[in-house]
Every structure is written in structure tokens, then in C-alpha cells.
CSV table of C-alpha atoms and ligand atoms in Angstrom, one decimal:
chain,number,residue,atom,x,y,z
A,636,UNK,CA,3.3,-40.4,43.3
A,637,UNK,CA,0.4,-40.3,40.8
A,638,UNK,CA,2.4,-38.3,38.3
A,639,UNK,CA,5.3,-40.8,38.6
A,640,UNK,CA,2.9,-43.7,38.0
A,641,UNK,CA,1.3,-42.0,34.9
A,642,UNK,CA,4.8,-41.2,33.7
A,643,UNK,CA,5.7,-44.8,34.0
A,644,UNK,CA,2.6,-46.0,32.2
A,645,UNK,CA,3.1,-43.5,29.4
A,646,UNK,CA,6.7,-44.7,29.1
A,647,UNK,CA,5.8,-48.3,29.0
A,648,UNK,CA,3.3,-47.7,26.3
A,649,UNK,CA,5.9,-45.9,24.3
A,650,UNK,CA,8.3,-48.8,24.7
A,651,UNK,CA,5.7,-51.3,23.7
A,652,UNK,CA,5.4,-49.5,20.4
A,653,UNK,CA,5.2,-45.8,19.5
A,654,UNK,CA,2.1,-46.6,17.6
A,655,UNK,CA,0.0,-45.8,20.6
A,656,UNK,CA,-0.9,-42.3,21.6
A,657,UNK,CA,-0.8,-42.0,25.3
A,658,UNK,CA,-4.0,-40.0,25.7
A,659,UNK,CA,-6.5,-41.6,23.3
A,660,UNK,CA,-5.0,-44.8,22.2
A,661,UNK,CA,-4.9,-43.6,18.7
A,662,UNK,CA,-2.0,-44.7,16.5
A,663,UNK,CA,0.8,-42.3,15.9
A,664,UNK,CA,3.5,-42.6,13.2
A,665,UNK,CA,6.6,-40.5,13.7
A,666,UNK,CA,8.3,-39.5,10.5
A,667,UNK,CA,11.7,-37.8,10.4
A,668,UNK,CA,12.6,-35.5,7.6
A,669,UNK,CA,16.3,-34.7,7.3
A,670,UNK,CA,19.0,-33.8,4.9
A,671,UNK,CA,21.9,-31.3,4.9
A,672,UNK,CA,21.1,-27.6,4.8
A,673,UNK,CA,19.4,-26.6,1.5
A,674,UNK,CA,18.6,-30.2,0.6
A,675,UNK,CA,14.9,-29.1,0.5
A,676,UNK,CA,13.4,-30.2,3.8
A,677,UNK,CA,11.2,-27.1,4.4
A,678,UNK,CA,9.8,-27.2,0.8
A,679,UNK,CA,9.3,-30.9,1.0
A,680,UNK,CA,7.3,-30.9,4.3
A,681,UNK,CA,5.2,-27.9,3.2
A,682,UNK,CA,4.4,-29.4,-0.2
A,683,UNK,CA,3.8,-32.9,1.3
A,684,UNK,CA,1.4,-31.6,3.9
A,685,UNK,CA,-0.5,-29.4,1.4
A,686,UNK,CA,-0.7,-32.2,-1.1
A,687,UNK,CA,-2.0,-34.6,1.5
A,688,UNK,CA,-4.7,-32.1,2.5
A,689,UNK,CA,-5.6,-31.5,-1.2
A,690,UNK,CA,-4.7,-34.8,-2.8
A,691,UNK,CA,-5.7,-34.3,-6.4
A,692,UNK,CA,-2.1,-34.7,-7.5
A,693,UNK,CA,-1.3,-37.6,-5.3
A,694,UNK,CA,-2.6,-40.4,-7.6
A,695,UNK,CA,0.3,-42.7,-6.9
A,696,UNK,CA,-1.0,-43.2,-3.4
A,697,UNK,CA,-3.2,-46.3,-3.0
A,698,UNK,CA,-5.2,-44.6,-0.3
A,699,UNK,CA,-6.0,-41.8,-2.7
A,700,UNK,CA,-7.0,-44.3,-5.5
A,701,UNK,CA,-9.1,-46.2,-3.0
A,702,UNK,CA,-10.7,-43.2,-1.3
A,703,UNK,CA,-9.8,-44.4,2.2
A,704,UNK,CA,-8.8,-40.9,3.4
A,705,UNK,CA,-11.9,-39.3,4.7
A,706,UNK,CA,-10.3,-36.2,6.3
A,707,UNK,CA,-6.9,-34.6,6.9
A,708,UNK,CA,-6.3,-31.9,9.4
A,709,UNK,CA,-3.5,-30.3,11.4
A,710,UNK,CA,-3.7,-30.8,15.2
A,711,UNK,CA,-1.7,-29.5,18.1
A,712,UNK,CA,1.5,-31.5,18.3
A,713,UNK,CA,2.2,-33.7,21.4
A,714,UNK,CA,5.6,-32.3,22.2
A,715,UNK,CA,4.8,-29.0,24.0
A,716,UNK,CA,8.4,-27.7,24.2
A,717,UNK,CA,9.3,-28.2,20.5
A,718,UNK,CA,8.9,-25.4,18.0
A,719,UNK,CA,6.0,-26.1,15.6
A,720,UNK,CA,6.9,-26.4,11.9
A,721,UNK,CA,5.8,-23.1,10.5
A,722,UNK,CA,3.6,-24.7,7.8
A,723,UNK,CA,1.2,-21.8,7.2
A,724,UNK,CA,3.8,-19.2,6.7
A,725,UNK,CA,5.9,-21.5,4.5
A,726,UNK,CA,2.9,-22.2,2.3
A,727,UNK,CA,2.0,-18.6,2.2
A,728,UNK,CA,5.5,-17.8,0.9
A,729,UNK,CA,5.3,-20.4,-1.8
A,730,UNK,CA,1.8,-19.6,-3.0
A,731,UNK,CA,1.6,-15.8,-2.6
A,732,UNK,CA,1.2,-13.3,-5.4
A,733,UNK,CA,5.0,-13.1,-5.7
A,734,UNK,CA,6.0,-16.6,-4.7
A,735,UNK,CA,9.3,-17.0,-2.8
A,736,UNK,CA,11.1,-19.9,-1.3
A,737,UNK,CA,10.6,-20.1,2.5
A,738,UNK,CA,13.5,-19.9,5.0
A,739,UNK,CA,15.2,-23.3,5.4
A,740,UNK,CA,15.4,-25.5,8.4
A,741,UNK,CA,17.7,-24.2,11.2
A,742,UNK,CA,16.7,-26.4,14.1
A,743,UNK,CA,14.3,-29.2,15.0
A,744,UNK,CA,10.5,-28.6,14.7
A,745,UNK,CA,7.4,-30.7,14.5
A,746,UNK,CA,4.0,-30.8,13.0
A,747,UNK,CA,1.1,-33.2,13.6
A,748,UNK,CA,-1.1,-34.2,10.7
A,749,UNK,CA,-4.1,-36.3,11.5
A,750,UNK,CA,-6.1,-38.6,9.2
A,751,UNK,CA,-9.6,-39.8,9.4
A,752,UNK,CA,-9.6,-43.1,7.5
A,753,UNK,CA,-12.3,-45.4,6.2
A,754,UNK,CA,-12.9,-48.3,8.6
A,755,UNK,CA,-11.4,-51.6,7.5
A,756,UNK,CA,-11.6,-55.3,8.5
A,757,UNK,CA,-14.3,-57.5,9.8
A,758,UNK,CA,-15.6,-55.2,12.5
A,759,UNK,CA,-15.0,-52.0,10.5
A,760,UNK,CA,-18.6,-51.1,10.2
A,761,UNK,CA,-19.0,-51.3,14.0
A,762,UNK,CA,-15.9,-49.4,14.9
A,763,UNK,CA,-16.4,-46.4,12.5
A,764,UNK,CA,-13.7,-44.3,11.0
A,765,UNK,CA,-10.1,-44.9,12.2
A,766,UNK,CA,-7.7,-42.2,13.1
A,767,UNK,CA,-4.0,-41.9,12.4
A,768,UNK,CA,-1.7,-39.2,13.6
A,769,UNK,CA,1.5,-38.5,11.7
A,770,UNK,CA,4.1,-36.5,13.6
A,771,UNK,CA,6.5,-35.0,11.1
A,772,UNK,CA,9.9,-34.1,12.7
A,773,UNK,CA,12.1,-31.8,10.7
A,774,UNK,CA,15.8,-31.7,11.8
A,775,UNK,CA,19.1,-30.7,10.2
A,776,UNK,CA,21.1,-33.5,8.7
A,777,UNK,CA,24.2,-31.9,10.1
A,778,UNK,CA,23.0,-33.0,13.5
A,779,UNK,CA,22.8,-36.7,12.5
A,780,UNK,CA,26.5,-36.7,11.4
A,781,UNK,CA,27.3,-35.7,15.0
A,782,UNK,CA,26.4,-39.3,16.1
A,783,UNK,CA,29.8,-40.2,14.7
A,784,UNK,CA,31.4,-38.1,17.4
A,785,UNK,CA,29.9,-40.2,20.3
A,786,UNK,CA,32.4,-42.9,19.9
A,787,UNK,CA,35.4,-40.6,19.7
A,788,UNK,CA,37.6,-39.0,22.3
A,789,UNK,CA,38.6,-35.3,21.9
A,790,UNK,CA,42.2,-36.4,20.9
A,791,UNK,CA,40.9,-38.8,18.2
A,792,UNK,CA,38.4,-36.2,16.8
A,793,UNK,CA,41.1,-33.5,16.8
A,794,UNK,CA,43.6,-35.8,15.1
A,795,UNK,CA,41.1,-36.7,12.3
A,796,UNK,CA,40.1,-33.1,11.7
A,797,UNK,CA,43.6,-31.8,11.7
A,798,UNK,CA,44.7,-34.4,9.1
A,799,UNK,CA,41.9,-33.1,6.8
A,800,UNK,CA,42.5,-29.4,7.1
A,801,UNK,CA,45.8,-28.8,5.3
A,802,UNK,CA,44.1,-30.2,2.1
A,803,UNK,CA,41.3,-27.6,2.2
A,804,UNK,CA,41.7,-24.0,1.3
A,805,UNK,CA,38.8,-23.1,3.5
A,806,UNK,CA,40.9,-24.0,6.5
A,807,UNK,CA,43.8,-21.5,5.9
A,808,UNK,CA,42.5,-19.0,8.5
A,809,UNK,CA,42.0,-21.6,11.2
A,810,UNK,CA,45.4,-23.1,10.6
A,811,UNK,CA,46.9,-19.6,10.8
A,812,UNK,CA,45.1,-19.0,14.1
A,813,UNK,CA,46.5,-22.2,15.5
A,814,UNK,CA,50.1,-21.1,14.8
A,815,UNK,CA,51.7,-19.9,18.0
A,816,UNK,CA,49.0,-21.5,20.2
A,817,UNK,CA,50.5,-23.8,22.7
A,818,UNK,CA,47.8,-26.4,23.6
A,819,UNK,CA,49.4,-27.1,27.0
A,820,UNK,CA,49.5,-23.5,28.1
A,821,UNK,CA,47.1,-22.3,30.7
A,822,UNK,CA,43.5,-22.0,29.4
A,823,UNK,CA,42.4,-18.5,28.6
A,824,UNK,CA,38.9,-17.8,27.3
A,825,UNK,CA,39.9,-15.2,24.7
A,826,UNK,CA,42.1,-17.8,22.9
A,827,UNK,CA,39.5,-20.5,23.2
A,828,UNK,CA,36.9,-18.1,21.7
A,829,UNK,CA,39.2,-16.9,18.9
A,830,UNK,CA,40.0,-20.5,17.9
A,831,UNK,CA,36.3,-21.6,18.1
A,832,UNK,CA,35.4,-18.6,15.9
A,833,UNK,CA,38.0,-19.4,13.3
A,834,UNK,CA,37.1,-23.1,13.3
A,835,UNK,CA,33.4,-22.2,12.9
A,836,UNK,CA,34.4,-20.0,10.0
A,837,UNK,CA,36.2,-23.0,8.4
A,838,UNK,CA,33.1,-25.2,8.9
A,839,UNK,CA,30.8,-22.7,7.4
A,840,UNK,CA,33.0,-22.2,4.3
A,841,UNK,CA,33.6,-25.9,3.9
A,842,UNK,CA,29.9,-26.5,4.1
A,843,UNK,CA,29.3,-23.8,1.5
A,844,UNK,CA,31.9,-25.4,-0.7
A,845,UNK,CA,29.8,-28.6,-0.6
A,846,UNK,CA,31.7,-30.7,2.1
A,847,UNK,CA,29.4,-32.6,4.4
A,848,UNK,CA,31.9,-33.8,7.0
A,849,UNK,CA,31.5,-30.6,8.9
A,850,UNK,CA,31.0,-31.7,12.5
A,851,UNK,CA,30.2,-30.6,15.2
A,852,UNK,CA,26.9,-29.9,13.4
A,853,UNK,CA,25.7,-27.3,16.0
A,854,UNK,CA,28.6,-25.0,15.1
A,855,UNK,CA,26.8,-24.5,11.8
A,856,UNK,CA,23.2,-24.4,13.1
A,857,UNK,CA,23.6,-23.5,16.8
A,858,UNK,CA,19.9,-22.7,17.6
A,859,UNK,CA,19.8,-21.2,21.1
A,860,UNK,CA,23.2,-22.5,22.0
A,861,UNK,CA,25.1,-19.8,20.1
A,862,UNK,CA,28.0,-18.4,22.1
A,863,UNK,CA,27.7,-21.0,24.9
A,864,UNK,CA,30.9,-22.8,26.2
A,865,UNK,CA,29.6,-26.0,24.8
A,866,UNK,CA,30.1,-24.6,21.3
A,867,UNK,CA,33.4,-22.9,22.2
A,868,UNK,CA,36.0,-25.5,21.4
A,869,UNK,CA,38.1,-26.4,18.4
A,870,UNK,CA,40.5,-29.2,17.4
A,871,UNK,CA,44.0,-29.0,18.9
A,872,UNK,CA,47.1,-31.2,18.4
A,873,UNK,CA,48.2,-33.4,21.2
A,874,UNK,CA,47.0,-36.4,23.1
A,875,UNK,CA,46.5,-35.4,26.7
A,876,UNK,CA,46.4,-32.1,28.4
A,877,UNK,CA,47.7,-31.1,31.7
A,878,UNK,CA,45.2,-29.9,34.3
A,879,UNK,CA,44.0,-26.4,33.6
A,880,UNK,CA,45.5,-26.3,30.1
A,881,UNK,CA,43.8,-25.0,26.9
A,882,UNK,CA,43.8,-28.6,25.6
A,883,UNK,CA,42.1,-30.0,28.7
A,884,UNK,CA,39.4,-27.3,28.7
A,885,UNK,CA,38.7,-27.9,25.0
A,886,UNK,CA,38.5,-31.6,25.7
A,887,UNK,CA,36.0,-31.0,28.6
A,888,UNK,CA,33.8,-28.9,26.3
A,889,UNK,CA,33.9,-31.6,23.6
A,890,UNK,CA,32.7,-34.1,26.2
A,891,UNK,CA,30.0,-31.7,27.3
A,892,UNK,CA,28.9,-31.3,23.7
A,893,UNK,CA,28.5,-35.1,23.4
A,894,UNK,CA,26.6,-35.5,26.7
A,895,UNK,CA,24.6,-32.2,26.7
A,896,UNK,CA,23.9,-31.6,23.0
A,897,UNK,CA,24.2,-34.8,21.0
A,898,UNK,CA,22.8,-37.2,23.5
A,899,UNK,CA,19.6,-35.4,24.3
A,900,UNK,CA,18.8,-34.8,20.7
A,901,UNK,CA,19.1,-38.5,19.9
A,902,UNK,CA,17.2,-39.5,23.0
A,903,UNK,CA,14.3,-37.1,22.5
A,904,UNK,CA,13.8,-37.1,18.8
A,905,UNK,CA,15.8,-39.6,16.8
A,906,UNK,CA,15.3,-42.7,18.9
A,907,UNK,CA,11.5,-42.3,18.6
A,908,UNK,CA,11.3,-42.2,14.8
A,909,UNK,CA,9.3,-44.9,12.9
A,910,UNK,CA,10.2,-43.8,9.4
A,911,UNK,CA,12.7,-41.5,7.9
A,912,UNK,CA,13.2,-39.6,4.7
A,913,UNK,CA,16.7,-38.3,3.9
A,914,UNK,CA,16.7,-35.6,1.2
A,915,UNK,CA,19.9,-35.3,-0.9
A,916,UNK,CA,20.7,-32.6,-3.4
A,917,UNK,CA,22.5,-35.0,-5.8
A,918,UNK,CA,22.4,-32.6,-8.7
A,919,UNK,CA,24.2,-29.9,-6.7
A,920,UNK,CA,26.9,-32.5,-5.7
A,921,UNK,CA,27.3,-33.5,-9.4
A,922,UNK,CA,27.6,-29.9,-10.3
A,923,UNK,CA,30.3,-29.3,-7.7
A,924,UNK,CA,32.3,-32.2,-9.0
A,925,UNK,CA,33.7,-35.6,-8.1
A,926,UNK,CA,34.9,-34.7,-4.6
A,927,UNK,CA,31.5,-33.4,-3.6
A,928,UNK,CA,29.7,-36.5,-4.9
A,929,UNK,CA,32.1,-38.8,-3.1
A,930,UNK,CA,31.6,-36.8,0.1
A,931,UNK,CA,27.8,-37.0,-0.3
A,932,UNK,CA,28.1,-40.8,-0.7
A,933,UNK,CA,30.1,-41.0,2.5
A,934,UNK,CA,27.6,-38.8,4.3
A,935,UNK,CA,24.8,-41.2,3.2
A,936,UNK,CA,26.7,-44.2,4.7
A,937,UNK,CA,27.1,-42.2,7.9
A,938,UNK,CA,23.4,-41.5,8.1
A,939,UNK,CA,22.6,-45.2,7.5
A,940,UNK,CA,25.1,-46.2,10.1
A,941,UNK,CA,23.3,-44.0,12.5
A,942,UNK,CA,20.1,-46.0,11.9
A,943,UNK,CA,21.9,-49.4,12.0
A,944,UNK,CA,20.9,-51.4,15.1
A,945,UNK,CA,23.9,-52.2,17.2
A,946,UNK,CA,26.2,-49.9,15.3
A,947,UNK,CA,26.7,-47.5,18.1
A,948,UNK,CA,26.7,-48.7,21.7
A,949,UNK,CA,25.3,-45.5,23.0
A,950,UNK,CA,22.5,-45.4,20.5
A,951,UNK,CA,21.5,-49.1,20.7
A,952,UNK,CA,21.0,-48.7,24.4
A,953,UNK,CA,18.7,-45.8,23.8
A,954,UNK,CA,16.6,-47.7,21.2
A,955,UNK,CA,15.9,-50.6,23.4
A,956,UNK,CA,15.3,-52.8,20.4
A,957,UNK,CA,13.1,-50.3,18.6
A,958,UNK,CA,14.0,-49.9,14.9
A,959,UNK,CA,13.2,-47.4,12.2
A,960,UNK,CA,11.1,-49.3,9.8
A,961,UNK,CA,11.6,-47.5,6.5
A,962,UNK,CA,14.2,-45.1,5.2
A,963,UNK,CA,13.7,-43.2,2.0
A,964,UNK,CA,16.6,-41.4,0.2
A,965,UNK,CA,15.1,-38.8,-2.1
A,966,UNK,CA,17.2,-36.9,-4.6
A,967,UNK,CA,15.5,-33.5,-4.6
A,968,UNK,CA,14.9,-30.8,-7.3
A,969,UNK,CA,14.4,-33.3,-10.1
A,970,UNK,CA,12.5,-30.5,-11.9
A,971,UNK,CA,16.0,-29.1,-12.9
A,972,UNK,CA,16.0,-32.0,-15.4
A,973,UNK,CA,13.8,-33.0,-18.3
A,974,UNK,CA,11.8,-36.2,-17.5
A,975,UNK,CA,13.9,-38.0,-20.1
A,976,UNK,CA,16.7,-37.8,-17.5
A,977,UNK,CA,14.8,-38.7,-14.3
A,978,UNK,CA,15.4,-42.4,-14.6
A,979,UNK,CA,19.2,-41.7,-14.7
A,980,UNK,CA,19.0,-39.5,-11.6
A,981,UNK,CA,17.1,-42.2,-9.8
A,982,UNK,CA,19.6,-44.8,-10.9
A,983,UNK,CA,22.4,-42.6,-9.5
A,984,UNK,CA,20.6,-42.2,-6.2
A,985,UNK,CA,20.0,-45.9,-6.1
A,986,UNK,CA,23.6,-46.7,-6.8
A,987,UNK,CA,24.7,-44.3,-4.0
A,988,UNK,CA,22.2,-45.9,-1.6
A,989,UNK,CA,23.5,-49.4,-2.5
A,990,UNK,CA,27.0,-48.4,-1.8
A,991,UNK,CA,26.1,-46.6,1.3
A,992,UNK,CA,24.3,-49.8,2.5
A,993,UNK,CA,27.4,-51.8,1.8
A,994,UNK,CA,29.7,-49.4,3.5
A,995,UNK,CA,27.6,-49.1,6.6
A,996,UNK,CA,26.9,-52.9,6.6
A,997,UNK,CA,23.3,-51.9,6.8
A,998,UNK,CA,20.4,-54.3,7.2
A,999,UNK,CA,17.1,-54.0,8.9
A,1000,UNK,CA,14.9,-51.1,7.7
A,1001,UNK,CA,13.4,-51.2,4.3
A,1002,UNK,CA,15.2,-48.6,2.1
A,1003,UNK,CA,14.4,-47.0,-1.2
A,1004,UNK,CA,15.8,-44.3,-3.4
A,1005,UNK,CA,13.7,-41.9,-5.6
A,1006,UNK,CA,14.2,-38.7,-7.5
A,1007,UNK,CA,11.6,-36.1,-6.7
A,1008,UNK,CA,10.7,-32.4,-6.9
A,1009,UNK,CA,8.6,-31.4,-3.9
A,1010,UNK,CA,7.5,-28.3,-5.9
A,1011,UNK,CA,7.9,-28.3,-9.6
A,1012,UNK,CA,9.3,-24.9,-10.7
A,1013,UNK,CA,9.8,-25.7,-14.4
A,1014,UNK,CA,8.0,-26.8,-17.5
A,1015,UNK,CA,9.5,-29.0,-20.1
A,1016,UNK,CA,10.1,-28.2,-23.7
A,1017,UNK,CA,12.0,-29.6,-26.7
A,1018,UNK,CA,13.8,-27.5,-29.2
A,1019,UNK,CA,15.8,-28.3,-32.4
A,1020,UNK,CA,19.3,-27.1,-32.1
A,1021,UNK,CA,21.7,-27.6,-35.0
A,1022,UNK,CA,19.4,-30.2,-36.4
A,1023,UNK,CA,19.1,-32.2,-33.2
A,1024,UNK,CA,16.2,-32.4,-30.8
A,1025,UNK,CA,17.2,-31.1,-27.3
A,1026,UNK,CA,15.2,-31.6,-24.1
A,1027,UNK,CA,15.0,-28.5,-21.9
A,1028,UNK,CA,13.4,-27.3,-18.8
A,1029,UNK,CA,12.1,-23.7,-18.7
A,1030,UNK,CA,11.5,-21.6,-15.7
A,1031,UNK,CA,12.0,-18.2,-14.1
A,1032,UNK,CA,15.3,-17.7,-12.3
A,1033,UNK,CA,15.3,-16.0,-8.8
A,1034,UNK,CA,16.7,-12.9,-10.5
A,1035,UNK,CA,13.6,-12.7,-12.7
A,1036,UNK,CA,15.0,-13.9,-16.0
A,1037,UNK,CA,13.2,-16.6,-18.0
A,1038,UNK,CA,15.5,-19.4,-19.2
A,1039,UNK,CA,15.2,-22.7,-21.0
A,1040,UNK,CA,18.2,-24.9,-20.1
A,1041,UNK,CA,19.7,-28.4,-20.3
A,1042,UNK,CA,21.6,-28.8,-17.1
A,1043,UNK,CA,23.8,-31.5,-18.7
A,1044,UNK,CA,23.3,-35.1,-19.7
A,1045,UNK,CA,23.6,-37.6,-16.8
A,1046,UNK,CA,25.2,-40.9,-17.9
A,1047,UNK,CA,23.1,-44.0,-18.3
A,1048,UNK,CA,25.5,-45.9,-16.1
A,1049,UNK,CA,25.9,-44.2,-12.6
A,1050,UNK,CA,29.4,-45.8,-12.4
A,1051,UNK,CA,30.6,-43.2,-15.0
A,1052,UNK,CA,30.2,-40.6,-12.2
A,1053,UNK,CA,30.7,-42.7,-9.1
A,1054,UNK,CA,33.9,-44.4,-10.2
A,1055,UNK,CA,35.9,-41.2,-10.8
A,1056,UNK,CA,34.4,-39.8,-7.6
A,1057,UNK,CA,35.7,-42.7,-5.7
A,1058,UNK,CA,39.1,-42.5,-7.4
A,1059,UNK,CA,39.5,-38.9,-6.4
A,1060,UNK,CA,39.3,-37.3,-9.8
A,1061,UNK,CA,39.6,-33.6,-9.8
A,1062,UNK,CA,36.8,-33.0,-12.4
A,1063,UNK,CA,34.4,-34.8,-14.7
A,1064,UNK,CA,36.0,-35.9,-17.9
A,1065,UNK,CA,32.8,-36.0,-19.9
A,1066,UNK,CA,30.0,-33.6,-19.3
A,1067,UNK,CA,29.6,-30.4,-17.5
A,1068,UNK,CA,26.7,-29.9,-15.1
A,1069,UNK,CA,25.1,-26.6,-14.3
A,1070,UNK,CA,22.7,-25.7,-11.6
A,1071,UNK,CA,20.1,-23.0,-11.9
A,1072,UNK,CA,18.3,-21.3,-9.1
A,1073,UNK,CA,14.6,-21.3,-10.2
A,1074,UNK,CA,12.0,-19.2,-8.5
A,1075,UNK,CA,8.9,-21.0,-7.2
A,1076,UNK,CA,6.2,-21.0,-10.0
A,1077,UNK,CA,3.3,-18.6,-10.0
A,1078,UNK,CA,0.3,-20.9,-9.8
A,1079,UNK,CA,-3.3,-20.7,-10.7
A,1080,UNK,CA,-4.7,-22.9,-8.1
A,1081,UNK,CA,-7.7,-25.3,-8.2
A,1082,UNK,CA,-9.3,-26.4,-5.0
A,1083,UNK,CA,-8.5,-30.0,-4.2
A,1084,UNK,CA,-5.4,-29.9,-6.4
A,1085,UNK,CA,-2.3,-29.4,-4.3
A,1086,UNK,CA,1.0,-28.0,-5.6
A,1087,UNK,CA,2.7,-29.4,-8.8
A,1088,UNK,CA,5.4,-31.9,-7.9
A,1089,UNK,CA,7.4,-34.8,-9.3
A,1090,UNK,CA,6.9,-38.1,-7.6
A,1091,UNK,CA,6.1,-36.6,-4.2
A,1092,UNK,CA,3.1,-39.0,-4.2
A,1093,UNK,CA,5.5,-42.0,-4.7
A,1094,UNK,CA,7.6,-40.7,-1.7
A,1095,UNK,CA,4.5,-40.4,0.4
A,1096,UNK,CA,3.3,-43.9,-0.7
A,1097,UNK,CA,6.6,-45.5,0.4
A,1098,UNK,CA,6.7,-43.6,3.7
A,1099,UNK,CA,3.0,-43.7,4.8
A,1100,UNK,CA,1.0,-45.7,2.3
A,1101,UNK,CA,0.6,-48.9,4.2
A,1102,UNK,CA,-0.8,-47.1,7.2
A,1103,UNK,CA,-3.5,-45.2,5.2
A,1104,UNK,CA,-5.4,-48.1,3.8
B,2674,GDP,P1,16.3,-27.0,3.8
B,2674,GDP,O1,17.5,-26.1,4.2
B,2674,GDP,O2,16.7,-28.4,3.7
B,2674,GDP,O3,15.1,-26.7,4.7
B,2674,GDP,O4,16.0,-26.6,2.3
B,2674,GDP,P2,14.8,-25.8,1.7
B,2674,GDP,O5,13.5,-26.6,1.7
B,2674,GDP,O6,14.7,-24.4,2.3
B,2674,GDP,O7,15.3,-25.7,0.2
B,2674,GDP,C1,16.5,-25.0,-0.2
B,2674,GDP,C2,16.3,-24.4,-1.5
B,2674,GDP,O8,16.3,-25.4,-2.5
B,2674,GDP,C3,15.0,-23.6,-1.8
B,2674,GDP,O9,15.2,-22.3,-1.3
B,2674,GDP,C4,14.9,-23.7,-3.2
B,2674,GDP,O10,15.7,-22.8,-3.9
B,2674,GDP,C5,15.4,-25.1,-3.6
B,2674,GDP,N1,14.4,-26.1,-3.7
B,2674,GDP,C6,13.9,-26.9,-2.7
B,2674,GDP,N2,13.0,-27.8,-3.2
B,2674,GDP,C7,12.9,-27.5,-4.5
B,2674,GDP,C8,12.1,-28.1,-5.6
B,2674,GDP,O11,11.3,-29.1,-5.4
B,2674,GDP,N3,12.4,-27.6,-6.8
B,2674,GDP,C9,13.3,-26.6,-7.1
B,2674,GDP,N4,13.4,-26.2,-8.3
B,2674,GDP,N5,14.0,-26.0,-6.1
B,2674,GDP,C10,13.8,-26.5,-4.8
């Protein structure tokens, strides 16, 4: 009885506003960090936390300028059953004698960062320092895209995917595996597994080729669900299956995926976020060409649609009127470009966000686009080449070579890239864009100075700034 009453009280506090910590009445801000695989989530969180703890390079934050942050420390997180974001090991990887990039995000994890803040307001001197807990929730962007599946039946989802597949070379093996399969024949597990394996192979290859419409997201990042029936289905042609058929069993598993995988994730994590940063590797998409850029823009609209109040019946019911307050879209790895090009990268991210907002009919949360590098791996230099001054970035590649490169000139007007992307162009007419894989820098560190970055402080100011002063 008592536990059910406390459970009720805790729940009502949460629904009043997640800004109250159940135990101590200390404010809590839940910040989601997402983005597709390799967008830069792990590096972002590690660099952000470290730079907040040693804020010498975070001068764009008002709280740093004003000196309101009196202490920052890591605390045990409130969610006992969630893996902790492995901050210490990730930082050790980035700052060791031979720095290396940490392993990226594979599943959801959490980290609580607590602030002691200077008192404010009329009674500040009486109340003493304030506390603020920031719960950072890291989760794969692939999982957000799954929200789109909630409103679809198995037949609808299958039809959509099967229309897409013939245009993609990555799907050849799956389409071959489908040949000779009679969806209305009696279900047999070996066939279901063979098809699910081939379909997962397609998703993995499509993802590697830069496509982001690769749902179900858990097929790519299964966590502890690998091999379970809920991940053993694939799209099949047809509209309705007879009892006991392969089609019917696949449909049953698709429904289980919705209710047992997607729904709990949104209930437990997503619905409780106050702020969200979505990391996008825009440069990689530009490098891959118009189709990849267009696909990224579509994925941004889908992400925004997930946050749109009222967009999805299932999700609106979960939110009970709660809204995410701010969403930041950050184009990562800006250190691949000389700063003379950063404004163009930001303009491109802004234009993509604007269109994504229009597409998703999004209103509500405050949104912003930025270009950042969570960890700056390059230095800038200018050289004269054939009588012309060229802006370059220099760094060490992951294979050990030192290079100075110009990754390609982004256009002043983002429409020069976005229009051909929308029109389905096969490749860029002007310009060629390369992507290098730089190793993390070897640093000489000064206490109080976090890691070098580009506009990580501007990102932090947008996401957290108002709560730190
Ligand atoms: P996740 O899969 O979203 O967690 O991505 P990670 O944080 O693991 O980043 C993926 C890869 O992108 C890293 O291994 C690095 O190679 C690269 N990367 C991430 N952030 C930066 C950055 O700020 N600068 C540079 N140059 N590379 C980065």
C-alpha cells in the first residue's frame, strides 16, 4: 500500500513537471542526445561533460562569463536499470598517450551531471547555492525513426519497403531470398530466420551507404534483443495472411516489435525529455552526394515530427501535454573545414532545419541549427597554390599520415546543394567533397581548460544556458 502511494506521488510530481527530483526536490533537466550511428554522439557527450567540468574554453556560456557555476560533478544517475554512459573510459580513450576515438553509441545510456550554482533572486542570500541535475540520455537516432512505424500496419510497412528495394543495389540479396517464398505457406522458423537475416543484411548495407530510412532501427542496433523473435521478421508482399502462415507470423512479430520494443522506449526515455540535441553529419552526406543529403533532410523532418505535439496519437497520449522545450540540430565535425567555410555549413544546416520544420508542420519547441566540432582534431593553415591563397585544415589521419586538405568549397547559397538533392540529381555538378578520417589530436593539457572544440559552448548555451544563471 505504502509503496503504491509513494509510486503515485512520485508519478504526480513527474507529471507536474519533470523539473522536480522526487527525492530531494532539486530541479532536474533531462537532455536527450541523438543522431544516426557515427554522427558523433559519444564524442559530443564526452567533450561536453569534460568542458563543463573544466570550462576554460566555454566562454560563449553566460554562466561561465558570470561565474555562476560554483561546482560541477558526476552523480549516480536516477535510473537504476539503465547503463551508465561510460564517460571515464571514453575520456581516457580521447586523452591517452595515443589518443583514439571511443566506441560509438550502440544503445541507450545515461549520465547525471550536477551543478552547484550561485544563489539568485531576492532571497538568494538566505537560501544559499542552488543545485541543478542534468540527466544526459544518449540513444541511437535509428530508434527515433521507428516512431514512424507505430501508425503503420505490417501490410503498409511491407508495401512501402518493397517499393523502395528494387532501386537499391544493397537489396539484391534480400530480393533474391524472397524469390520462391510463398508468404501464405505455413510458417516455418528456418525461412523466417533466413529472410530476417537477409533483410538485416540489406539494412546494414543501406545504412553504410548513407541511407537513413533503415527501420526497424533495432535490426541495426539490437542491444540485448539480438536473435529474439521480435527481431525475426521481414517485409513480405500481400495484404492479409491466413492463420498459421508465414505472412501472419511476420505480422504478429511486427506488432510485437511495436508494442514491446518501440513503445517502452518512447515511454521510458523519449517522453520524459526536456531538451534534445540531434547531431547530423552533414559533411558526410554532402560527400556521399545528392541522394544522401536528401535522405538526411527527410530524416530530420521525421525526427521533428516525432517531437511534434499531436503528430502521433500514440505518442501524444504518452506525453500528457508535456513538450520538449528546445531542439538543437548540430552539424558535427566542422573541424574538417577551415573556419572561412563554417558560416556556409551553418547556413546549410539552417536551411535543412527550415525545410524539415515545414515538412513536419512543426511548431512548439524552440529550434536552432549550429555547426560544431565536439573535439577539434585539426589546425588551420593557408597556403599559396598557383598564385592563389587556399584555406586548409591540417591533421593526422587515423592511418598516421599528416595531411593538409581542403575538403571542397561549400556554396554560399545552400539551395545550390539542396535543390539538386530534392530534384533527385545523381551527383553534384559543381564541386567535389571529400571526407577525411582524422585521428583525435594529441593534446598538452592545462588544468581548467577542457578539450579544444568548435562552438560546443554555443551548443551548451542553447541547451542549458538559461538554467545555469
Ligand atoms: P556515435 O555513433 O554517434 O556515438 O558517433 P561517435 O561519437 O562515436 O563518432 C563517430 C566518429 O566520428 C568518431 O569515431 C570520429 O571518427 C568522428 N568524430 C566525432 N566527433 C568528431 C569531431 O568533433 N571531430 C572530428 N574530426 N571527428 C569526429
